[in-house]
Amino acid sequence: MDFRTIAVLGGGAGARALAADLALQGCAVRMWDLPQFFTALTCLQQEPTLTATGVIQGQAALELVSGNLEMVVRDADFICVVTQALAHAQIAEALAPIVTADQCILVNPGSSGGALEFARVLHDRTAAKPVIAETSTLTHTCRIVSNREVLIRMRVGLVKMAALPASSTERVLGSLRSLLPGLRPARDVLETMLCNGNPIIHPTVMLLNTGTVERSGGRWQFYEEGFTPSVAAVVETLDAERIALGRALGLELLPEPEMSYRQGYSTHTDYLRAYRDGPGFQGLGGPDAMSHRYITEDVACALVTLLELGQVCGVPMPVAAAIAQLASTVSERDYVREARRGLRSLGLADLTPEQMLRFVQQGQCD
Amino acid sequence: MDFRTIAVLGGGAGARALAADLALQGCAVRMWDLPQFFTALTCLQQEPTLTATGVIQGQAALELVSGNLEMVVRDADFICVVTQALAHAQIAEALAPIVTADQCILVNPGSSGGALEFARVLHDRTAAKPVIAETSTLTHTCRIVSNREVLIRMRVGLVKMAALPASSTERVLGSLRSLLPGLRPARDVLETMLCNGNPIIHPTVMLLNTGTVERSGGRWQFYEEGFTPSVAAVVETLDAERIALGRALGLELLPEPEMSYRQGYSTHTDYLRAYRDGPGFQGLGGPDAMSHRYITEDVACALVTLLELGQVCGVPMPVAAAIAQLASTVSERDYVREARRGLRSLGLADLTPEQMLRFVQQGQCD
């Protein structure tokens, strides 16, 4: 096995699972997080060891846990960004003066456009052009058990990955495939963007269970209880809008439950049973407030992006618009107008669909 | 007190409460319902007596309960239609060959346009021009206890009423005020239409509690449990759209919770506590399916009508549109396109707001 140096940026469950998995495979792993979140990692600074339990087990010794981004990133082969979409721009700004052209940034998950947002921010700030790749979904299903223990429930079985430009995808994949065997090449970052199921599922389940969210104190099961026949019907109709959008961009996307089946989450492929009964979806407690990232992140940074793409491509998305409208009302914000991660912040503003395709394939418009 | 002959058309709780109340006040009351619903009344045919309990108590002897509409309506001073909106057109068709110009039809509740729909159907079928009036909400809060017993929880304290044309409102009101003291004159049937709170409240609470509806088996409280802060926030934003629509038509509408307060339902006037804690809203079990009339009637026959009015008046109604879209998705129908009770079926198609106002005031457009 190649010995690789990998910087993991982020401090949540996903970052810890990835760090532990790669360290246990022999990589030199370093961790860093944004100053406002770093306290979650301070206990690992003195003794940088993570315990992995679940499908991957062991004591993972990390090379370094530090709040100094430059030390963590220096000479790393891969810089893995494992955070909410809302943090991507800030991390990209912090990386701009540090990252070199021969490094690779992997945004895991891309959360519908992470690679594009990184590229746009870096492009504005540095001449270095590292390869930037994103995954369609997080590579690990996991949760934090304690300060030092992360439970890895599953290595996700089918994770689409694309680099920007797409011509670099195979090179990135060749380096990572042995470490993360679930990775599969996507045509480009438009495909990874459109293979993110979160904006299809999370806001819909939240809104159609608003009363439950706010009455529950968090004592409810997001999938087993949140999915009922009408909830599944709305998710299915919204997913059909996503698939139509993909078709307009030349992509034959799998329906979300089919994707969940292939990823190992579920044992059915219909929209109700896949989520309500899928083993990978069991026992995941639901939020206790509508200010949860299932709304703030998945509408602001992904559903709104799909809506903007729909407009450019001439694909009607009335259910997406309705969900975004109700989410905006609940949050007392206008997510559509804010366009927190709209086409402009992804560097895709004012492009035709054809120009977008050239951009993601070649890294430039024309 | 004047002795009056009153035909009550309908067989549900509201019809029974009105019939019992008026009979106990000395009116000669007759009851009829559509053939498909008449079985609910058959037990009253032989022995036409209703027991009222609650705020009105007594044995109410009815003059007649019959499936023969002509017998029930002949020489009645008032024909009170107390049914779902979905039945109005069919009842109007049945009345067309029977009703005379000196009779008065009271659609109670109008459910946003009952008087207009009656007028349009009668206009197409008969030269007789009875006065048609509608209430903004049902005059009684009630429920059926058994075949012969109706519980009257409340005579509603503020029920807007208008006749078509509005110039007849005072005459109708003068005849009814002593029998139904909660009645208050509205400017016209546009005001009664816009004072119907059901399309503002029912579909929103249903959709934002979809999971609860479908998991509950009906074992949940529609108001106490259905109203949480975010549900109230969406109701409030939707109600602001209704109030803006009223303003465009020259009406200063009360916010819904203020109206509920004056009607006697609630003790607060904010959107959460008015409904969650209002004494008149306590103990009302919720539906167990999304096919309930809180969606099928209140979206199809009222919310969609408000949306069409909004378009004519240039008032944006994005939350109303979102609710209608999600309701359509859940019901696998397109309520907006169906326009089950849109401006066309109300005889208001292709009119400017000014022409509509003249029509409801004078009974003709120009």
XYZ file of C-alpha atoms in Angstrom:
732
model
C 0.000 0.000 0.000
C 1.148 3.513 -0.771
C 1.900 5.501 2.292
C 0.000 8.720 1.932
C -0.221 11.927 3.897
C -3.801 13.100 4.248
C -5.178 16.260 5.831
C -8.716 15.910 7.113
C -10.432 19.286 7.581
C -13.460 19.116 9.863
C -14.179 17.722 13.291
C -17.570 16.016 13.136
C -18.461 12.355 12.872
C -17.698 12.136 9.154
C -14.259 13.703 9.531
C -13.413 11.410 12.430
C -14.604 8.294 10.623
C -12.590 9.133 7.523
C -9.518 9.993 9.601
C -9.732 6.787 11.617
C -10.359 4.618 8.564
C -7.414 6.061 6.612
C -5.059 6.001 9.610
C -5.914 2.360 10.261
C -5.043 1.702 6.607
C -1.582 3.153 7.194
C -1.958 6.725 6.034
C -0.382 9.617 7.908
C -3.512 11.523 8.900
C -3.671 15.054 10.244
C -6.796 16.865 11.455
C -7.799 20.504 11.592
C -11.076 22.403 11.920
C -12.226 26.000 11.664
C -11.501 28.065 14.799
C -15.198 28.287 15.762
C -15.474 24.473 15.797
C -11.965 23.491 16.919
C -12.870 22.968 20.560
C -14.376 19.620 19.540
C -10.853 18.513 18.550
C -8.805 19.967 21.404
C -8.967 16.781 23.451
C -7.210 15.002 20.569
C -4.325 17.460 20.408
C -2.248 15.978 23.248
C -3.049 12.368 22.511
C -4.071 12.088 18.844
C -5.738 8.694 18.929
C -9.251 7.793 17.758
C -11.053 4.576 18.563
C -13.097 3.188 15.693
C -15.926 0.787 16.401
C -18.505 -0.788 14.147
C -17.524 -2.179 10.740
C -14.003 -0.786 11.146
C -12.371 -1.379 14.497
C -9.109 -0.303 16.067
C -7.014 2.377 17.682
C -6.169 4.901 14.982
C -3.061 6.949 15.690
C -3.161 10.311 13.943
C 0.006 12.122 12.931
C -1.196 15.536 14.072
C -4.266 17.343 15.356
C -3.778 21.084 15.178
C -5.473 24.415 14.723
C -2.631 25.453 12.441
C -3.892 24.858 8.918
C -0.528 25.375 7.269
C 1.124 22.650 9.361
C -1.708 20.248 8.707
C -1.836 20.795 4.973
C 1.892 21.075 4.165
C 2.947 18.330 1.733
C -0.311 16.441 2.191
C -1.232 14.390 -0.868
C -4.933 14.829 -0.241
C -6.807 17.547 1.572
C -10.152 16.030 2.534
C -12.817 18.573 3.483
C -15.470 16.837 5.584
C -17.850 19.557 6.801
C -21.259 21.072 6.214
C -21.626 22.939 2.941
C -22.027 26.140 4.925
C -18.322 25.965 5.895
C -16.902 25.306 2.442
C -16.292 28.885 1.352
C -14.580 29.807 4.592
C -12.273 26.791 4.417
C -11.486 27.522 0.785
C -10.496 31.075 1.739
C -8.213 29.735 4.465
C -6.623 27.263 2.044
C -6.055 29.748 -0.773
C -2.676 31.066 0.370
C -1.470 27.581 1.347
C -2.552 24.992 -1.195
C -0.174 24.047 -4.018
C -0.871 23.038 -7.584
C 0.184 19.416 -7.049
C -2.225 18.809 -4.165
C -5.724 17.438 -4.454
C -8.698 18.706 -2.496
C -11.471 16.152 -1.950
C -14.736 17.675 -0.759
C -16.496 14.764 0.950
C -19.413 15.180 0.609
C -19.630 17.890 -2.008
C -23.180 18.632 -0.858
C -24.164 19.775 -4.328
C -21.347 21.955 -5.522
C -18.559 21.915 -2.965
C -15.898 21.403 -5.632
C -17.294 24.266 -7.688
C -17.425 26.586 -4.711
C -13.830 25.704 -3.765
C -12.723 26.310 -7.342
C -14.455 29.680 -7.501
C -13.000 30.880 -4.196
C -9.481 29.654 -5.018
C -9.656 31.060 -8.524
C -10.356 34.510 -7.069
C -7.438 34.292 -4.637
C -4.548 32.250 -6.005
C -2.949 31.205 -9.238
C -2.328 27.684 -7.919
C -4.761 25.291 -9.536
C -5.000 22.139 -7.406
C -7.289 19.406 -8.616
C -10.560 19.638 -6.707
C -12.879 16.643 -6.466
C -16.155 16.039 -4.699
C -18.201 13.052 -3.629
C -21.977 12.823 -4.023
C -22.413 11.662 -0.435
C -20.308 11.073 2.632
C -18.103 7.982 2.339
C -18.935 6.717 5.838
C -22.144 6.287 7.831
C -21.088 7.105 11.337
C -21.714 8.914 14.554
C -19.648 10.249 17.398
C -19.885 8.029 20.488
C -17.535 10.021 22.716
C -14.612 12.421 22.447
C -12.328 9.637 21.293
C -14.711 7.062 19.819
C -16.424 7.127 16.465
C -18.918 4.438 15.465
C -18.601 3.548 11.778
C -21.859 1.881 10.810
C -20.997 1.426 7.166
C -18.539 2.297 4.444
C -21.000 3.544 1.834
C -21.121 1.173 -1.089
C -21.606 3.519 -4.041
C -20.191 7.013 -3.771
C -20.024 8.990 -6.991
C -16.895 11.094 -7.318
C -15.774 13.591 -9.927
C -12.897 16.002 -10.229
C -12.934 19.483 -11.618
C -12.052 19.318 -14.441
C -13.574 15.904 -15.128
C -10.519 14.943 -17.144
C -8.726 14.512 -13.801
C -11.329 12.187 -12.262
C -9.582 8.923 -13.178
C -6.256 10.132 -11.831
C -7.796 11.095 -8.475
C -9.795 7.915 -8.329
C -6.736 5.785 -9.070
C -5.071 7.202 -5.975
C -8.045 6.786 -3.698
C -9.755 3.603 -4.864
C -7.729 1.261 -2.671
C -8.434 3.414 0.397
C -12.112 4.089 -0.265
C -13.401 1.195 -2.362
C -16.957 2.578 -2.623
C -15.853 5.420 -4.909
C -17.140 5.315 -8.478
C -16.473 7.856 -11.213
C -19.204 10.329 -12.076
C -19.310 12.025 -15.461
C -18.487 15.350 -13.840
C -19.307 17.456 -10.792
C -22.764 18.182 -12.199
C -23.490 14.493 -11.734
C -22.147 14.394 -8.168
C -24.153 17.551 -7.463
C -27.331 15.917 -8.743
C -26.630 12.635 -6.922
C -26.904 14.318 -3.545
C -30.138 13.003 -2.106
C -30.175 15.236 0.954
C -32.054 18.213 -0.556
C -34.661 15.800 -1.910
C -35.240 13.974 1.352
C -34.288 16.028 4.397
C -36.302 19.258 3.930
C -39.381 17.373 2.736
C -39.412 15.008 5.700
C -38.770 17.924 8.057
C -41.560 20.127 6.685
C -44.156 17.379 6.440
C -43.332 16.516 10.055
C -43.016 20.060 11.384
C -45.422 19.402 14.232
C -43.540 16.265 15.184
C -40.155 18.024 15.075
C -41.324 20.758 17.404
C -43.315 18.563 19.774
C -40.757 15.769 20.005
C -37.811 17.135 21.924
C -35.858 15.035 19.423
C -37.556 11.834 20.545
C -38.609 10.571 17.136
C -37.075 8.482 14.392
C -36.382 10.504 11.287
C -36.883 7.710 8.772
C -39.031 5.053 10.453
C -41.543 7.624 11.693
C -40.917 10.492 9.306
C -41.721 8.474 6.201
C -45.413 7.785 5.643
C -47.150 7.231 2.289
C -47.813 10.915 1.549
C -44.328 11.954 2.650
C -42.931 9.332 0.308
C -45.202 10.605 -2.478
C -43.842 14.136 -2.145
C -40.253 12.859 -2.018
C -40.934 10.812 -5.155
C -42.373 13.770 -7.066
C -39.492 15.995 -6.002
C -37.046 13.279 -7.011
C -38.688 13.107 -10.437
C -37.905 16.811 -10.812
C -34.257 16.104 -9.943
C -34.138 13.268 -12.479
C -35.708 15.487 -15.159
C -33.089 18.119 -14.412
C -30.383 15.506 -14.833
C -31.832 14.447 -18.160
C -31.719 18.049 -19.365
C -27.994 17.958 -18.565
C -27.486 14.640 -20.328
C -27.440 12.477 -17.197
C -29.464 9.321 -16.552
C -29.727 9.539 -12.783
C -30.860 6.676 -10.584
C -33.941 7.278 -8.450
C -32.856 8.051 -4.912
C -34.125 4.820 -3.304
C -32.359 2.805 -6.011
C -29.173 4.680 -5.137
C -29.745 4.032 -1.418
C -30.212 0.364 -2.197
C -26.906 0.199 -4.062
C -25.171 2.169 -1.319
C -26.217 -0.405 1.238
C -28.691 1.703 3.182
C -31.877 -0.006 2.139
C -33.338 -3.297 1.043
C -36.222 -1.901 -1.019
C -36.332 0.454 -3.962
C -39.745 2.081 -3.524
C -39.909 5.497 -1.947
C -41.736 4.462 1.208
C -40.100 1.211 2.238
C -36.586 2.164 1.154
C -36.447 4.837 3.829
C -38.988 3.721 6.409
C -37.668 0.166 6.532
C -34.090 0.442 5.192
C -31.636 -1.050 7.732
C -29.161 1.782 7.157
C -31.838 4.315 8.040
C -32.950 2.728 11.290
C -32.447 4.328 14.670
C -31.511 7.774 13.419
C -33.177 10.192 15.814
C -34.813 13.248 14.309
C -34.139 16.945 14.930
C -36.002 18.841 17.647
C -36.057 22.186 15.847
C -36.676 23.509 12.354
C -33.394 25.443 12.550
C -31.576 22.143 11.907
C -29.149 21.825 8.991
C -31.654 19.514 7.271
C -33.322 22.826 6.439
C -30.618 25.455 6.721
C -27.959 23.532 4.789
C -30.013 21.359 2.475
C -32.351 24.103 1.291
C -29.926 27.041 1.368
C -26.994 25.250 -0.262
C -28.546 22.550 -2.438
C -32.276 22.706 -3.118
C -32.003 26.347 -4.140
C -29.091 25.436 -6.415
C -31.220 22.796 -8.133
C -33.987 25.368 -8.590
C -31.574 27.777 -10.271
C -30.293 24.988 -12.506
C -33.897 24.119 -13.360
C -34.504 27.665 -14.502
C -31.414 27.688 -16.711
C -32.346 24.309 -18.194
C -36.058 25.051 -18.583
C -37.098 22.201 -16.277
C -40.180 23.003 -14.158
C -39.613 22.210 -10.492
C -42.846 23.186 -8.739
C -42.425 20.855 -5.768
C -38.861 22.039 -5.176
C -40.151 25.605 -5.285
C -42.926 24.798 -2.803
C -40.504 23.163 -0.377
C -38.090 26.090 -0.659
C -40.957 28.536 -0.077
C -42.201 26.790 3.056
C -38.662 26.356 4.381
C -38.108 30.076 3.842
C -41.314 30.886 5.705
C -40.393 28.642 8.615
C -36.875 30.088 8.784
C -38.058 33.679 8.265
C -35.544 33.991 5.430
C -35.759 33.975 1.660
C -33.501 31.097 0.682
C -34.196 31.567 -3.023
C -33.290 35.236 -3.020
C -30.240 34.682 -0.791
C -28.908 32.054 -3.207
C -26.378 31.120 -0.533
C -24.877 28.608 -2.914
C -26.540 29.516 -6.143
C -25.014 29.366 -9.593
C -23.118 32.607 -9.014
C -21.206 31.319 -6.001
C -20.473 28.115 -7.938
C -18.960 30.048 -10.842
C -21.781 28.960 -13.160
C -23.743 32.211 -13.424
C -24.841 33.381 -16.849
C -23.757 30.144 -18.531
C -25.917 28.135 -20.881
C -26.251 24.416 -20.092
C -23.722 23.718 -22.858
C -21.222 26.158 -21.393
C -21.707 24.598 -17.948
C -20.918 21.185 -19.363
C -17.735 22.451 -20.988
C -16.755 24.175 -17.761
C -17.057 21.072 -15.592
C -15.363 18.906 -18.205
C -12.463 21.196 -19.004
C -12.334 23.615 -16.068
C -13.025 26.573 -18.309
C -16.012 27.822 -20.240
C -14.828 28.138 -23.812
C -91.479 35.812 17.365
C -92.281 35.294 13.719
C -93.209 31.774 12.851
C -91.035 30.799 9.950
C -90.771 27.788 7.716
C -87.195 26.777 7.127
C -85.762 24.054 4.907
C -82.404 22.727 6.052
C -80.530 20.946 3.275
C -77.779 18.664 4.556
C -77.534 15.912 7.143
C -74.299 16.454 9.042
C -73.629 17.963 12.434
C -74.014 21.538 11.238
C -77.346 20.875 9.545
C -78.669 19.066 12.616
C -77.507 21.794 15.002
C -79.114 24.527 12.911
C -82.316 22.502 12.512
C -82.561 21.766 16.234
C -81.771 25.348 17.234
C -84.359 26.849 14.882
C -87.022 24.269 15.753
C -86.517 24.914 19.455
C -87.051 28.613 18.688
C -90.429 27.810 17.190
C -89.673 27.543 13.484
C -91.227 24.889 11.293
C -88.090 23.029 10.212
C -87.816 20.506 7.419
C -84.713 18.491 6.505
C -83.452 16.963 3.279
C -80.116 15.735 1.965
C -78.678 14.599 -1.340
C -79.578 10.986 -2.212
C -76.010 9.756 -1.678
C -76.018 11.081 1.891
C -79.683 10.653 2.814
C -79.237 7.374 4.698
C -77.874 9.426 7.605
C -81.329 11.018 7.920
C -83.569 7.983 7.336
C -83.842 7.212 11.049
C -85.416 10.664 11.508
C -88.085 10.146 8.848
C -90.536 8.201 11.004
C -89.930 10.119 14.177
C -88.559 13.548 13.269
C -87.164 14.589 16.625
C -83.626 15.745 17.411
C -82.157 16.025 20.883
C -79.926 19.038 21.369
C -77.375 19.040 24.164
C -74.699 21.529 25.094
C -75.388 25.251 25.069
C -78.832 24.643 23.545
C -80.857 21.861 25.109
C -84.155 20.276 24.313
C -86.242 17.948 22.190
C -86.579 19.596 18.793
C -89.598 18.428 16.813
C -89.058 18.816 13.070
C -91.960 19.341 10.704
C -90.643 16.961 8.067
C -87.598 14.875 7.150
C -87.807 13.723 3.571
C -85.810 12.813 0.499
C -88.336 14.781 -1.581
C -86.723 18.161 -2.130
C -89.866 19.765 -3.566
C -91.928 18.920 -0.468
C -89.201 20.187 1.841
C -88.640 23.461 0.026
C -92.242 24.374 -0.910
C -93.244 27.708 0.655
C -90.169 27.725 2.922
C -89.098 31.251 3.834
C -85.479 30.232 4.051
C -83.605 27.431 2.381
C -80.503 26.836 4.472
C -77.770 24.844 2.746
C -75.494 23.322 5.375
C -73.059 21.035 3.535
C -69.498 20.785 2.296
C -68.650 23.124 -0.569
C -68.236 20.097 -2.805
C -72.027 19.517 -2.683
C -73.126 23.079 -3.455
C -73.339 22.835 -7.237
C -75.320 19.610 -7.118
C -77.799 21.031 -4.629
C -78.142 24.206 -6.682
C -78.963 22.115 -9.727
C -81.609 20.224 -7.770
C -83.125 23.485 -6.515
C -83.184 25.238 -9.874
C -86.580 23.962 -11.076
C -88.140 24.405 -7.615
C -86.985 27.602 -5.993
C -89.088 30.747 -6.364
C -88.092 34.389 -6.607
C -89.482 35.276 -3.171
C -87.462 32.636 -1.327
C -84.054 33.152 0.222
C -81.203 30.664 0.065
C -78.710 30.872 2.916
C -75.483 28.980 2.285
C -74.132 28.299 5.776
C -71.171 28.258 5.573
C -70.475 29.710 2.157
C -67.025 28.108 2.243
C -65.601 30.837 0.073
C -68.103 31.364 -2.694
C -71.153 29.217 -2.032
C -73.538 32.074 -2.784
C -71.725 32.846 -6.030
C -71.744 29.225 -7.111
C -75.467 28.926 -6.346
C -76.138 32.106 -8.304
C -74.147 30.924 -11.303
C -75.863 27.506 -11.403
C -79.350 28.974 -10.926
C -78.702 31.720 -13.456
C -77.911 29.067 -16.073
C -81.087 27.090 -15.323
C -83.936 29.313 -14.210
C -85.250 32.825 -14.556
C -86.281 32.912 -10.883
C -83.870 35.107 -8.970
C -84.094 34.242 -5.264
C -81.908 36.188 -2.910
C -78.845 34.096 -2.095
C -76.791 34.789 1.006
C -73.781 33.124 2.558
C -72.077 33.065 5.934
C -68.316 33.234 6.400
C -68.358 30.299 8.790
C -70.812 27.800 10.210
C -73.191 29.352 12.736
C -72.826 26.498 15.229
C -69.902 24.568 16.672
C -71.255 21.088 17.044
C -70.853 17.407 16.567
C -73.095 14.426 16.111
C -73.363 12.342 19.288
C -75.780 9.730 17.970
C -78.490 9.323 15.316
C -80.814 11.577 17.261
C -78.493 13.681 19.378
C -76.424 16.651 18.354
C -74.047 18.383 20.754
C -74.020 22.150 20.255
C -70.800 23.409 21.807
C -71.311 27.030 20.836
C -73.397 29.426 18.826
C -70.575 31.218 16.991
C -70.324 34.796 18.181
C -69.357 36.636 15.002
C -70.527 35.225 11.697
C -70.216 37.523 8.713
C -73.129 37.308 6.314
C -73.767 38.889 2.932
C -76.424 38.520 0.285
C -75.991 38.552 -3.448
C -76.572 41.303 -4.379
C -75.238 43.033 -1.285
C -78.103 45.508 -1.431
C -80.283 42.690 -0.039
C -78.031 41.910 2.938
C -79.892 44.071 5.458
C -83.242 42.623 4.460
C -82.022 39.036 4.916
C -80.277 39.916 8.132
C -83.381 41.579 9.528
C -85.283 38.332 9.122
C -82.589 36.142 10.639
C -81.018 38.248 13.368
C -83.419 37.204 16.092
C -82.891 33.519 15.259
C -79.128 33.633 14.793
C -77.837 36.513 16.872
C -74.190 36.000 15.887
C -74.837 37.178 12.322
C -73.190 40.448 11.302
C -73.376 42.131 7.896
C -70.389 41.817 5.576
C -69.804 44.352 2.818
C -70.548 41.699 0.196
C -69.907 38.043 -0.586
C -66.276 38.839 -1.393
C -65.873 39.695 2.280
C -67.593 36.515 3.488
C -65.440 34.572 1.018
C -62.281 36.112 2.426
C -63.400 35.659 6.040
C -63.370 31.894 5.693
C -60.405 30.790 7.767
C -60.532 27.140 6.761
C -58.291 27.334 3.666
C -55.749 29.275 5.714
C -55.652 26.867 8.618
C -56.766 23.375 7.675
C -54.474 22.486 4.727
C -51.432 24.049 6.380
C -51.892 22.146 9.625
C -52.551 18.949 7.684
C -49.490 19.226 5.443
C -47.087 20.269 8.191
C -48.351 17.284 10.175
C -48.546 14.778 7.328
C -46.508 12.193 9.203
C -48.705 12.576 12.260
C -51.914 12.289 10.218
C -50.806 9.056 8.630
C -49.262 7.484 11.708
C -52.023 8.469 14.117
C -55.028 6.417 13.213
C -56.847 9.637 14.067
C -55.542 9.645 17.628
C -54.216 13.178 17.720
C -55.614 16.589 18.537
C -55.816 18.802 15.482
C -55.262 22.114 17.243
C -53.500 21.342 20.534
C -50.946 19.086 18.841
C -51.117 20.321 15.259
C -50.131 23.877 16.142
C -46.447 24.371 16.964
C -44.403 27.568 16.470
C -43.416 26.882 12.857
C -46.912 25.724 11.913
C -48.242 28.962 13.392
C -45.605 30.921 11.448
C -46.732 29.439 8.145
C -50.402 30.038 8.994
C -49.540 33.642 9.866
C -47.689 34.242 6.589
C -50.502 32.666 4.607
C -53.038 34.759 6.513
C -51.030 37.887 5.634
C -51.513 36.954 1.972
C -55.281 36.680 2.550
C -55.337 40.062 4.284
C -53.323 41.640 1.439
C -55.804 40.185 -1.020
C -58.639 41.707 0.973
C -56.931 45.083 0.936
C -56.649 44.916 -2.856
C -60.432 44.469 -2.878
C -60.996 47.353 -0.464
C -61.528 45.211 2.657
C -59.823 45.619 6.022
C -59.945 42.009 7.183
C -59.263 40.926 10.729
C -56.379 38.500 11.256
C -57.776 34.992 11.666
C -56.923 34.581 15.374
C -58.541 37.951 16.119
C -61.648 36.676 14.338
C -61.525 33.421 16.298
C -61.251 35.440 19.498
C -64.351 37.472 18.638
C -66.221 34.337 17.581
C -65.634 32.818 20.997
C -63.229 30.067 19.977
C -60.076 31.430 21.535
C -58.761 33.531 24.373
C -55.574 34.738 22.657
C -54.979 36.606 19.437
C -51.527 35.360 18.440
C -51.287 32.654 15.831
C -49.892 29.954 18.101
C -51.850 30.298 21.310
C -55.155 31.219 19.675
C -55.376 27.775 18.112
C -53.205 25.591 20.330
C -54.802 26.863 23.540
C -58.189 28.257 22.442
C -61.007 26.613 24.461
C -63.186 26.303 21.368
C -60.447 24.373 19.603
C -59.788 21.852 22.352
C -60.536 18.179 21.994
C -61.080 18.162 18.241
C -59.511 14.947 17.013
C -57.501 15.105 13.808
C -57.950 13.243 10.526
C -56.251 9.898 9.925
C -55.764 10.355 6.178
C -54.685 13.089 3.792
C -57.825 12.450 1.713
C -59.792 14.363 4.366
C -61.931 17.369 3.373
C -59.425 19.612 5.176
C -57.435 19.070 1.977
C -59.968 18.053 -0.645
C -62.529 20.755 0.184
C -60.404 23.531 1.607
C -57.771 23.464 -1.118
C -59.966 22.522 -4.073
C -62.832 24.887 -3.289
C -61.262 27.766 -1.397
C -57.470 28.081 -1.389
C -57.368 27.731 -5.160
C -60.081 30.403 -5.425
C -57.982 32.790 -3.347
C -55.003 32.083 -5.615
C -57.040 32.954 -8.706
C -58.279 36.129 -7.038
C -54.685 36.982 -6.154
C -53.697 36.714 -9.792
C -56.515 38.981 -10.910
C -55.683 41.516 -8.187
C -51.924 41.353 -8.640
C -51.344 40.154 -5.062
C -48.444 37.679 -4.727
C -49.453 34.579 -2.747
C -46.353 32.358 -2.705
C -47.261 30.471 0.475
C -50.776 29.758 -0.800
C -49.226 28.478 -4.015
C -46.796 26.264 -2.105
C -49.568 24.777 0.019
C -51.725 24.153 -3.059
C -48.761 22.516 -4.813
C -47.988 20.139 -1.958
C -51.665 19.330 -1.467
C -51.892 18.512 -5.171
C -48.850 16.268 -4.928
C -50.238 14.432 -1.908
C -53.642 14.018 -3.569
C -52.168 13.098 -6.965
C -54.328 15.811 -8.535
C -53.711 19.312 -9.815
C -56.059 21.425 -7.721
C -54.944 24.645 -9.392
C -55.590 23.395 -12.892
C -58.885 21.739 -11.917
C -60.133 25.038 -10.459
C -62.992 23.061 -8.916
C -64.414 26.286 -7.579
C -62.357 28.835 -9.403
C -63.503 32.215 -10.635
C -65.218 30.638 -13.639
C -67.510 28.446 -11.585
C -68.266 31.442 -9.373
C -69.320 33.550 -12.351
C -66.358 35.901 -11.857
C -64.147 34.831 -14.748
C -62.618 37.513 -16.934
C -63.745 40.333 -14.634
C -61.502 43.093 -13.372
C -61.517 43.677 -9.595
C -63.770 46.697 -10.188
C -66.236 44.615 -12.216
C -66.236 41.954 -9.500
C -67.107 44.563 -6.906
C -70.007 45.838 -8.992
C -71.182 42.291 -9.561
C -71.347 41.366 -5.880
C -72.896 44.713 -4.965
C -75.519 44.829 -7.683
C -75.797 41.256 -8.904
C -74.654 42.206 -12.368
C -71.399 43.323 -13.902
C -72.164 46.601 -15.585
